[in-house]
């Protein structure tokens, strides 16, 4: 996971390291990291619902990177898109 966080130029967080199955989180939090993961996932796409979740995420991430829309305006839209990801997805196109 450290190699992944280094590749994405972001931090690695310990979530549950004392359990029998340690968990870690890598989270992109800036435009540079988002661009790295975007380019990677366009070249090596995910499969199934995760593929669709990525493109939902990308819809908002690109607007943040472009900086054409105020973040306060994007936040409700981002929350709406997020609420329709993972187990909540109803549209599979």
PDB file of N, CA and C in Angstrom:
ATOM      1  N   UNK A   1       0.826  -1.197   0.000  1.00  0.00           N
ATOM      2  CA  UNK A   1       0.000   0.000   0.000  1.00  0.00           C
ATOM      3  C   UNK A   1       0.870   1.260   0.000  1.00  0.00           C
ATOM      4  N   UNK A   2       2.033   1.151   0.596  1.00  0.00           N
ATOM      5  CA  UNK A   2       2.942   2.301   0.606  1.00  0.00           C
ATOM      6  C   UNK A   2       3.360   2.658  -0.816  1.00  0.00           C
ATOM      7  N   UNK A   3       3.596   1.655  -1.643  1.00  0.00           N
ATOM      8  CA  UNK A   3       3.967   1.911  -3.031  1.00  0.00           C
ATOM      9  C   UNK A   3       2.828   2.599  -3.786  1.00  0.00           C
ATOM     10  N   UNK A   4       1.604   2.206  -3.493  1.00  0.00           N
ATOM     11  CA  UNK A   4       0.440   2.837  -4.126  1.00  0.00           C
ATOM     12  C   UNK A   4       0.365   4.300  -3.705  1.00  0.00           C
ATOM     13  N   UNK A   5       0.510   4.573  -2.416  1.00  0.00           N
ATOM     14  CA  UNK A   5       0.429   5.961  -1.941  1.00  0.00           C
ATOM     15  C   UNK A   5       1.573   6.795  -2.522  1.00  0.00           C
ATOM     16  N   UNK A   6       2.749   6.206  -2.654  1.00  0.00           N
ATOM     17  CA  UNK A   6       3.868   6.925  -3.274  1.00  0.00           C
ATOM     18  C   UNK A   6       3.577   7.227  -4.738  1.00  0.00           C
ATOM     19  N   UNK A   7       3.037   6.238  -5.455  1.00  0.00           N
ATOM     20  CA  UNK A   7       2.697   6.415  -6.868  1.00  0.00           C
ATOM     21  C   UNK A   7       1.685   7.551  -7.048  1.00  0.00           C
ATOM     22  N   UNK A   8       0.707   7.616  -6.141  1.00  0.00           N
ATOM     23  CA  UNK A   8      -0.340   8.632  -6.230  1.00  0.00           C
ATOM     24  C   UNK A   8       0.052   9.952  -5.567  1.00  0.00           C
ATOM     25  N   UNK A   9       1.222   9.984  -4.964  1.00  0.00           N
ATOM     26  CA  UNK A   9       1.705  11.174  -4.269  1.00  0.00           C
ATOM     27  C   UNK A   9       0.699  11.645  -3.210  1.00  0.00           C
ATOM     28  N   UNK A  10       0.274  10.692  -2.382  1.00  0.00           N
ATOM     29  CA  UNK A  10      -0.661  11.011  -1.304  1.00  0.00           C
ATOM     30  C   UNK A  10      -0.306  10.183  -0.071  1.00  0.00           C
ATOM     31  N   UNK A  11      -1.004  10.437   1.006  1.00  0.00           N
ATOM     32  CA  UNK A  11      -0.653   9.776   2.263  1.00  0.00           C
ATOM     33  C   UNK A  11      -1.344   8.420   2.422  1.00  0.00           C
ATOM     34  N   UNK A  12      -0.759   7.602   3.266  1.00  0.00           N
ATOM     35  CA  UNK A  12      -1.290   6.290   3.624  1.00  0.00           C
ATOM     36  C   UNK A  12      -1.735   6.372   5.076  1.00  0.00           C
ATOM     37  N   UNK A  13      -2.985   6.048   5.346  1.00  0.00           N
ATOM     38  CA  UNK A  13      -3.534   6.123   6.696  1.00  0.00           C
ATOM     39  C   UNK A  13      -3.777   4.728   7.241  1.00  0.00           C
ATOM     40  N   UNK A  14      -3.394   4.532   8.495  1.00  0.00           N
ATOM     41  CA  UNK A  14      -3.718   3.294   9.210  1.00  0.00           C
ATOM     42  C   UNK A  14      -5.163   3.391   9.661  1.00  0.00           C
ATOM     43  N   UNK A  15      -5.963   2.377   9.366  1.00  0.00           N
ATOM     44  CA  UNK A  15      -7.353   2.377   9.796  1.00  0.00           C
ATOM     45  C   UNK A  15      -7.533   1.403  10.954  1.00  0.00           C
ATOM     46  N   UNK A  16      -7.268   0.151  10.714  1.00  0.00           N
ATOM     47  CA  UNK A  16      -7.390  -0.884  11.750  1.00  0.00           C
ATOM     48  C   UNK A  16      -6.149  -1.771  11.695  1.00  0.00           C
ATOM     49  N   UNK A  17      -5.075  -1.312  12.266  1.00  0.00           N
ATOM     50  CA  UNK A  17      -3.830  -2.068  12.174  1.00  0.00           C
ATOM     51  C   UNK A  17      -3.688  -3.099  13.282  1.00  0.00           C
ATOM     52  N   UNK A  18      -4.499  -3.011  14.327  1.00  0.00           N
ATOM     53  CA  UNK A  18      -4.390  -3.965  15.433  1.00  0.00           C
ATOM     54  C   UNK A  18      -5.283  -5.182  15.250  1.00  0.00           C
ATOM     55  N   UNK A  19      -6.133  -5.183  14.236  1.00  0.00           N
ATOM     56  CA  UNK A  19      -7.017  -6.327  14.005  1.00  0.00           C
ATOM     57  C   UNK A  19      -6.267  -7.452  13.289  1.00  0.00           C
ATOM     58  N   UNK A  20      -6.905  -8.595  13.172  1.00  0.00           N
ATOM     59  CA  UNK A  20      -6.276  -9.724  12.482  1.00  0.00           C
ATOM     60  C   UNK A  20      -6.132  -9.458  10.982  1.00  0.00           C
ATOM     61  N   UNK A  21      -6.939  -8.539  10.478  1.00  0.00           N
ATOM     62  CA  UNK A  21      -6.860  -8.132   9.068  1.00  0.00           C
ATOM     63  C   UNK A  21      -6.679  -6.619   9.016  1.00  0.00           C
ATOM     64  N   UNK A  22      -5.447  -6.148   9.083  1.00  0.00           N
ATOM     65  CA  UNK A  22      -5.199  -4.701   9.087  1.00  0.00           C
ATOM     66  C   UNK A  22      -5.787  -4.026   7.845  1.00  0.00           C
ATOM     67  N   UNK A  23      -6.236  -2.794   8.018  1.00  0.00           N
ATOM     68  CA  UNK A  23      -6.795  -2.028   6.908  1.00  0.00           C
ATOM     69  C   UNK A  23      -6.089  -0.683   6.825  1.00  0.00           C
ATOM     70  N   UNK A  24      -5.908  -0.241   5.595  1.00  0.00           N
ATOM     71  CA  UNK A  24      -5.245   1.028   5.337  1.00  0.00           C
ATOM     72  C   UNK A  24      -6.068   1.791   4.315  1.00  0.00           C
ATOM     73  N   UNK A  25      -5.877   3.094   4.285  1.00  0.00           N
ATOM     74  CA  UNK A  25      -6.617   3.928   3.337  1.00  0.00           C
ATOM     75  C   UNK A  25      -5.634   4.809   2.579  1.00  0.00           C
ATOM     76  N   UNK A  26      -5.780   4.812   1.274  1.00  0.00           N
ATOM     77  CA  UNK A  26      -5.065   5.737   0.412  1.00  0.00           C
ATOM     78  C   UNK A  26      -6.135   6.648  -0.171  1.00  0.00           C
ATOM     79  N   UNK A  27      -5.986   7.934   0.051  1.00  0.00           N
ATOM     80  CA  UNK A  27      -7.018   8.874  -0.412  1.00  0.00           C
ATOM     81  C   UNK A  27      -6.352  10.017  -1.163  1.00  0.00           C
ATOM     82  N   UNK A  28      -6.793  10.208  -2.394  1.00  0.00           N
ATOM     83  CA  UNK A  28      -6.296  11.364  -3.144  1.00  0.00           C
ATOM     84  C   UNK A  28      -7.018  12.592  -2.618  1.00  0.00           C
ATOM     85  N   UNK A  29      -6.272  13.669  -2.467  1.00  0.00           N
ATOM     86  CA  UNK A  29      -6.891  14.867  -1.902  1.00  0.00           C
ATOM     87  C   UNK A  29      -6.409  16.142  -2.582  1.00  0.00           C
ATOM     88  N   UNK A  30      -5.815  15.986  -3.749  1.00  0.00           N
ATOM     89  CA  UNK A  30      -5.389  17.179  -4.478  1.00  0.00           C
ATOM     90  C   UNK A  30      -5.460  16.900  -5.977  1.00  0.00           C
ATOM     91  N   UNK A  31      -5.377  17.939  -6.757  1.00  0.00           N
ATOM     92  CA  UNK A  31      -5.527  17.811  -8.210  1.00  0.00           C
ATOM     93  C   UNK A  31      -4.450  16.929  -8.827  1.00  0.00           C
ATOM     94  N   UNK A  32      -3.226  17.029  -8.323  1.00  0.00           N
ATOM     95  CA  UNK A  32      -2.138  16.223  -8.876  1.00  0.00           C
ATOM     96  C   UNK A  32      -2.419  14.733  -8.691  1.00  0.00           C
ATOM     97  N   UNK A  33      -2.796  14.330  -7.491  1.00  0.00           N
ATOM     98  CA  UNK A  33      -3.104  12.923  -7.220  1.00  0.00           C
ATOM     99  C   UNK A  33      -4.311  12.452  -8.018  1.00  0.00           C
ATOM    100  N   UNK A  34      -5.327  13.311  -8.094  1.00  0.00           N
ATOM    101  CA  UNK A  34      -6.526  12.949  -8.858  1.00  0.00           C
ATOM    102  C   UNK A  34      -6.204  12.743 -10.335  1.00  0.00           C
ATOM    103  N   UNK A  35      -5.319  13.568 -10.868  1.00  0.00           N
ATOM    104  CA  UNK A  35      -4.931  13.426 -12.273  1.00  0.00           C
ATOM    105  C   UNK A  35      -4.158  12.114 -12.487  1.00  0.00           C
ATOM    106  N   UNK A  36      -3.290  11.764 -11.545  1.00  0.00           N
ATOM    107  CA  UNK A  36      -2.531  10.514 -11.648  1.00  0.00           C
ATOM    108  C   UNK A  36      -3.486   9.321 -11.670  1.00  0.00           C
ATOM    109  N   UNK A  37      -4.429   9.278 -10.722  1.00  0.00           N
ATOM    110  CA  UNK A  37      -5.354   8.134 -10.646  1.00  0.00           C
ATOM    111  C   UNK A  37      -6.306   8.120 -11.840  1.00  0.00           C
ATOM    112  N   UNK A  38      -6.703   9.287 -12.313  1.00  0.00           N
ATOM    113  CA  UNK A  38      -7.572   9.361 -13.493  1.00  0.00           C
ATOM    114  C   UNK A  38      -6.880   8.773 -14.705  1.00  0.00           C
ATOM    115  N   UNK A  39      -5.656   9.200 -14.959  1.00  0.00           N
ATOM    116  CA  UNK A  39      -4.910   8.683 -16.116  1.00  0.00           C
ATOM    117  C   UNK A  39      -4.679   7.180 -15.997  1.00  0.00           C
ATOM    118  N   UNK A  40      -4.365   6.726 -14.799  1.00  0.00           N
ATOM    119  CA  UNK A  40      -4.124   5.299 -14.587  1.00  0.00           C
ATOM    120  C   UNK A  40      -5.387   4.481 -14.861  1.00  0.00           C
ATOM    121  N   UNK A  41      -6.522   4.932 -14.306  1.00  0.00           N
ATOM    122  CA  UNK A  41      -7.761   4.154 -14.453  1.00  0.00           C
ATOM    123  C   UNK A  41      -8.369   4.261 -15.851  1.00  0.00           C
ATOM    124  N   UNK A  42      -7.995   5.271 -16.595  1.00  0.00           N
ATOM    125  CA  UNK A  42      -8.409   5.314 -17.998  1.00  0.00           C
ATOM    126  C   UNK A  42      -7.582   4.329 -18.821  1.00  0.00           C
ATOM    127  N   UNK A  43      -6.324   4.158 -18.452  1.00  0.00           N
ATOM    128  CA  UNK A  43      -5.455   3.216 -19.157  1.00  0.00           C
ATOM    129  C   UNK A  43      -5.724   1.772 -18.734  1.00  0.00           C
ATOM    130  N   UNK A  44      -5.976   1.568 -17.434  1.00  0.00           N
ATOM    131  CA  UNK A  44      -6.230   0.238 -16.879  1.00  0.00           C
ATOM    132  C   UNK A  44      -7.579   0.264 -16.164  1.00  0.00           C
ATOM    133  N   UNK A  45      -8.675   0.191 -16.912  1.00  0.00           N
ATOM    134  CA  UNK A  45     -10.007   0.385 -16.315  1.00  0.00           C
ATOM    135  C   UNK A  45     -10.411  -0.718 -15.335  1.00  0.00           C
ATOM    136  N   UNK A  46     -11.209  -0.301 -14.370  1.00  0.00           N
ATOM    137  CA  UNK A  46     -11.822  -1.228 -13.429  1.00  0.00           C
ATOM    138  C   UNK A  46     -12.917  -2.002 -14.150  1.00  0.00           C
ATOM    139  N   UNK A  47     -13.471  -3.003 -13.483  1.00  0.00           N
ATOM    140  CA  UNK A  47     -14.525  -3.825 -14.076  1.00  0.00           C
ATOM    141  C   UNK A  47     -15.821  -3.674 -13.278  1.00  0.00           C
ATOM    142  N   UNK A  48     -16.941  -3.923 -13.925  1.00  0.00           N
ATOM    143  CA  UNK A  48     -18.234  -3.961 -13.248  1.00  0.00           C
ATOM    144  C   UNK A  48     -18.664  -2.623 -12.678  1.00  0.00           C
ATOM    145  N   UNK A  49     -19.268  -2.673 -11.499  1.00  0.00           N
ATOM    146  CA  UNK A  49     -19.798  -1.462 -10.870  1.00  0.00           C
ATOM    147  C   UNK A  49     -18.705  -0.459 -10.536  1.00  0.00           C
ATOM    148  N   UNK A  50     -17.510  -0.925 -10.217  1.00  0.00           N
ATOM    149  CA  UNK A  50     -16.409  -0.011  -9.891  1.00  0.00           C
ATOM    150  C   UNK A  50     -16.037   0.840 -11.101  1.00  0.00           C
ATOM    151  N   UNK A  51     -16.170   0.281 -12.297  1.00  0.00           N
ATOM    152  CA  UNK A  51     -15.952   1.045 -13.527  1.00  0.00           C
ATOM    153  C   UNK A  51     -16.946   2.204 -13.588  1.00  0.00           C
ATOM    154  N   UNK A  52     -18.200   1.912 -13.306  1.00  0.00           N
ATOM    155  CA  UNK A  52     -19.246   2.942 -13.317  1.00  0.00           C
ATOM    156  C   UNK A  52     -19.027   3.955 -12.194  1.00  0.00           C
ATOM    157  N   UNK A  53     -18.625   3.481 -11.016  1.00  0.00           N
ATOM    158  CA  UNK A  53     -18.353   4.387  -9.893  1.00  0.00           C
ATOM    159  C   UNK A  53     -17.212   5.340 -10.232  1.00  0.00           C
ATOM    160  N   UNK A  54     -16.199   4.840 -10.920  1.00  0.00           N
ATOM    161  CA  UNK A  54     -15.075   5.698 -11.311  1.00  0.00           C
ATOM    162  C   UNK A  54     -15.554   6.829 -12.208  1.00  0.00           C
ATOM    163  N   UNK A  55     -16.368   6.517 -13.192  1.00  0.00           N
ATOM    164  CA  UNK A  55     -16.829   7.568 -14.104  1.00  0.00           C
ATOM    165  C   UNK A  55     -17.797   8.534 -13.416  1.00  0.00           C
ATOM    166  N   UNK A  56     -18.521   8.081 -12.422  1.00  0.00           N
ATOM    167  CA  UNK A  56     -19.339   8.997 -11.621  1.00  0.00           C
ATOM    168  C   UNK A  56     -18.434   9.942 -10.838  1.00  0.00           C
ATOM    169  N   UNK A  57     -17.401   9.383 -10.216  1.00  0.00           N
ATOM    170  CA  UNK A  57     -16.434  10.184  -9.471  1.00  0.00           C
ATOM    171  C   UNK A  57     -15.741  11.178 -10.401  1.00  0.00           C
ATOM    172  N   UNK A  58     -15.372  10.716 -11.598  1.00  0.00           N
ATOM    173  CA  UNK A  58     -14.649  11.550 -12.555  1.00  0.00           C
ATOM    174  C   UNK A  58     -15.467  12.767 -12.976  1.00  0.00           C
ATOM    175  N   UNK A  59     -16.765  12.597 -13.052  1.00  0.00           N
ATOM    176  CA  UNK A  59     -17.644  13.705 -13.432  1.00  0.00           C
ATOM    177  C   UNK A  59     -17.438  14.911 -12.504  1.00  0.00           C
ATOM    178  N   UNK A  60     -17.303  14.674 -11.233  1.00  0.00           N
ATOM    179  CA  UNK A  60     -17.090  15.743 -10.265  1.00  0.00           C
ATOM    180  C   UNK A  60     -15.613  16.126 -10.190  1.00  0.00           C
ATOM    181  N   UNK A  61     -14.728  15.147 -10.191  1.00  0.00           N
ATOM    182  CA  UNK A  61     -13.289  15.416 -10.059  1.00  0.00           C
ATOM    183  C   UNK A  61     -12.803  16.355 -11.157  1.00  0.00           C
ATOM    184  N   UNK A  62     -13.271  16.157 -12.378  1.00  0.00           N
ATOM    185  CA  UNK A  62     -12.842  17.026 -13.480  1.00  0.00           C
ATOM    186  C   UNK A  62     -13.297  18.461 -13.279  1.00  0.00           C
ATOM    187  N   UNK A  63     -14.457  18.652 -12.710  1.00  0.00           N
ATOM    188  CA  UNK A  63     -14.947  20.011 -12.440  1.00  0.00           C
ATOM    189  C   UNK A  63     -14.112  20.683 -11.351  1.00  0.00           C
ATOM    190  N   UNK A  64     -13.708  19.925 -10.344  1.00  0.00           N
ATOM    191  CA  UNK A  64     -12.845  20.467  -9.300  1.00  0.00           C
ATOM    192  C   UNK A  64     -11.497  20.882  -9.882  1.00  0.00           C
ATOM    193  N   UNK A  65     -10.928  20.013 -10.744  1.00  0.00           N
ATOM    194  CA  UNK A  65      -9.613  20.288 -11.318  1.00  0.00           C
ATOM    195  C   UNK A  65      -9.665  21.509 -12.228  1.00  0.00           C
ATOM    196  N   UNK A  66     -10.716  21.604 -13.017  1.00  0.00           N
ATOM    197  CA  UNK A  66     -10.851  22.727 -13.936  1.00  0.00           C
ATOM    198  C   UNK A  66     -11.044  24.038 -13.188  1.00  0.00           C
ATOM    199  N   UNK A  67     -11.636  23.959 -12.000  1.00  0.00           N
ATOM    200  CA  UNK A  67     -11.842  25.148 -11.187  1.00  0.00           C
ATOM    201  C   UNK A  67     -12.832  26.140 -11.777  1.00  0.00           C
ATOM    202  N   UNK A  68     -13.666  25.678 -12.688  1.00  0.00           N
ATOM    203  CA  UNK A  68     -14.618  26.573 -13.345  1.00  0.00           C
ATOM    204  C   UNK A  68     -15.875  26.805 -12.511  1.00  0.00           C
ATOM    205  N   UNK A  69     -16.104  25.927 -11.527  1.00  0.00           N
ATOM    206  CA  UNK A  69     -17.295  26.029 -10.701  1.00  0.00           C
ATOM    207  C   UNK A  69     -16.864  26.113  -9.245  1.00  0.00           C
ATOM    208  N   UNK A  70     -17.524  26.976  -8.483  1.00  0.00           N
ATOM    209  CA  UNK A  70     -17.224  27.121  -7.062  1.00  0.00           C
ATOM    210  C   UNK A  70     -17.462  25.801  -6.337  1.00  0.00           C
ATOM    211  N   UNK A  71     -16.554  25.441  -5.442  1.00  0.00           N
ATOM    212  CA  UNK A  71     -16.664  24.184  -4.695  1.00  0.00           C
ATOM    213  C   UNK A  71     -17.972  24.093  -3.910  1.00  0.00           C
ATOM    214  N   UNK A  72     -18.470  25.216  -3.442  1.00  0.00           N
ATOM    215  CA  UNK A  72     -19.720  25.208  -2.671  1.00  0.00           C
ATOM    216  C   UNK A  72     -20.900  24.793  -3.544  1.00  0.00           C
ATOM    217  N   UNK A  73     -20.830  25.101  -4.812  1.00  0.00           N
ATOM    218  CA  UNK A  73     -21.883  24.704  -5.742  1.00  0.00           C
ATOM    219  C   UNK A  73     -21.750  23.222  -6.089  1.00  0.00           C
ATOM    220  N   UNK A  74     -20.516  22.734  -6.196  1.00  0.00           N
ATOM    221  CA  UNK A  74     -20.282  21.336  -6.563  1.00  0.00           C
ATOM    222  C   UNK A  74     -20.583  20.355  -5.434  1.00  0.00           C
ATOM    223  N   UNK A  75     -20.465  20.796  -4.197  1.00  0.00           N
ATOM    224  CA  UNK A  75     -20.625  19.878  -3.072  1.00  0.00           C
ATOM    225  C   UNK A  75     -21.967  19.149  -3.063  1.00  0.00           C
ATOM    226  N   UNK A  76     -23.109  19.835  -3.213  1.00  0.00           N
ATOM    227  CA  UNK A  76     -24.386  19.095  -3.251  1.00  0.00           C
ATOM    228  C   UNK A  76     -24.458  18.107  -4.423  1.00  0.00           C
ATOM    229  N   UNK A  77     -23.922  18.502  -5.565  1.00  0.00           N
ATOM    230  CA  UNK A  77     -23.917  17.611  -6.732  1.00  0.00           C
ATOM    231  C   UNK A  77     -23.035  16.397  -6.453  1.00  0.00           C
ATOM    232  N   UNK A  78     -21.885  16.617  -5.822  1.00  0.00           N
ATOM    233  CA  UNK A  78     -20.983  15.515  -5.484  1.00  0.00           C
ATOM    234  C   UNK A  78     -21.645  14.558  -4.499  1.00  0.00           C
ATOM    235  N   UNK A  79     -22.352  15.094  -3.520  1.00  0.00           N
ATOM    236  CA  UNK A  79     -23.041  14.244  -2.544  1.00  0.00           C
ATOM    237  C   UNK A  79     -24.135  13.420  -3.216  1.00  0.00           C
ATOM    238  N   UNK A  80     -24.829  14.004  -4.164  1.00  0.00           N
ATOM    239  CA  UNK A  80     -25.881  13.292  -4.887  1.00  0.00           C
ATOM    240  C   UNK A  80     -25.286  12.143  -5.710  1.00  0.00           C
ATOM    241  N   UNK A  81     -24.209  12.417  -6.404  1.00  0.00           N
ATOM    242  CA  UNK A  81     -23.556  11.370  -7.200  1.00  0.00           C
ATOM    243  C   UNK A  81     -23.029  10.274  -6.294  1.00  0.00           C
ATOM    244  N   UNK A  82     -22.394  10.648  -5.182  1.00  0.00           N
ATOM    245  CA  UNK A  82     -21.861   9.672  -4.230  1.00  0.00           C
ATOM    246  C   UNK A  82     -22.963   8.789  -3.668  1.00  0.00           C
ATOM    247  N   UNK A  83     -24.139   9.368  -3.431  1.00  0.00           N
ATOM    248  CA  UNK A  83     -25.247   8.595  -2.856  1.00  0.00           C
ATOM    249  C   UNK A  83     -25.770   7.527  -3.813  1.00  0.00           C
ATOM    250  N   UNK A  84     -25.378   7.612  -5.081  1.00  0.00           N
ATOM    251  CA  UNK A  84     -25.828   6.645  -6.076  1.00  0.00           C
ATOM    252  C   UNK A  84     -24.729   5.661  -6.480  1.00  0.00           C
ATOM    253  N   UNK A  85     -23.645   5.621  -5.703  1.00  0.00           N
ATOM    254  CA  UNK A  85     -22.534   4.728  -6.008  1.00  0.00           C
ATOM    255  C   UNK A  85     -22.597   3.478  -5.141  1.00  0.00           C
ATOM    256  N   UNK A  86     -21.743   2.519  -5.480  1.00  0.00           N
ATOM    257  CA  UNK A  86     -21.600   1.273  -4.739  1.00  0.00           C
ATOM    258  C   UNK A  86     -22.933   0.526  -4.649  1.00  0.00           C
ATOM    259  N   UNK A  87     -23.374   0.181  -3.456  1.00  0.00           N
ATOM    260  CA  UNK A  87     -24.590  -0.610  -3.286  1.00  0.00           C
ATOM    261  C   UNK A  87     -25.864   0.135  -3.693  1.00  0.00           C
ATOM    262  N   UNK A  88     -25.778   1.446  -3.788  1.00  0.00           N
ATOM    263  CA  UNK A  88     -26.958   2.250  -4.089  1.00  0.00           C
ATOM    264  C   UNK A  88     -27.192   2.456  -5.592  1.00  0.00           C
ATOM    265  N   UNK A  89     -26.304   1.967  -6.414  1.00  0.00           N
ATOM    266  CA  UNK A  89     -26.412   2.203  -7.865  1.00  0.00           C
ATOM    267  C   UNK A  89     -27.677   1.572  -8.425  1.00  0.00           C
ATOM    268  N   UNK A  90     -28.435   2.389  -9.156  1.00  0.00           N
ATOM    269  CA  UNK A  90     -29.651   1.928  -9.831  1.00  0.00           C
ATOM    270  C   UNK A  90     -29.501   1.946 -11.360  1.00  0.00           C
ATOM    271  N   UNK A  91     -28.561   2.767 -11.854  1.00  0.00           N
ATOM    272  CA  UNK A  91     -28.355   2.907 -13.300  1.00  0.00           C
ATOM    273  C   UNK A  91     -27.052   2.200 -13.655  1.00  0.00           C
ATOM    274  N   UNK A  92     -27.105   1.283 -14.609  1.00  0.00           N
ATOM    275  CA  UNK A  92     -25.949   0.466 -14.974  1.00  0.00           C
ATOM    276  C   UNK A  92     -25.590   0.635 -16.448  1.00  0.00           C
ATOM    277  N   UNK A  93     -25.455   1.876 -16.910  1.00  0.00           N
ATOM    278  CA  UNK A  93     -25.085   2.107 -18.306  1.00  0.00           C
ATOM    279  C   UNK A  93     -23.688   2.652 -18.409  1.00  0.00           C
TER     280      UNK A  93
END
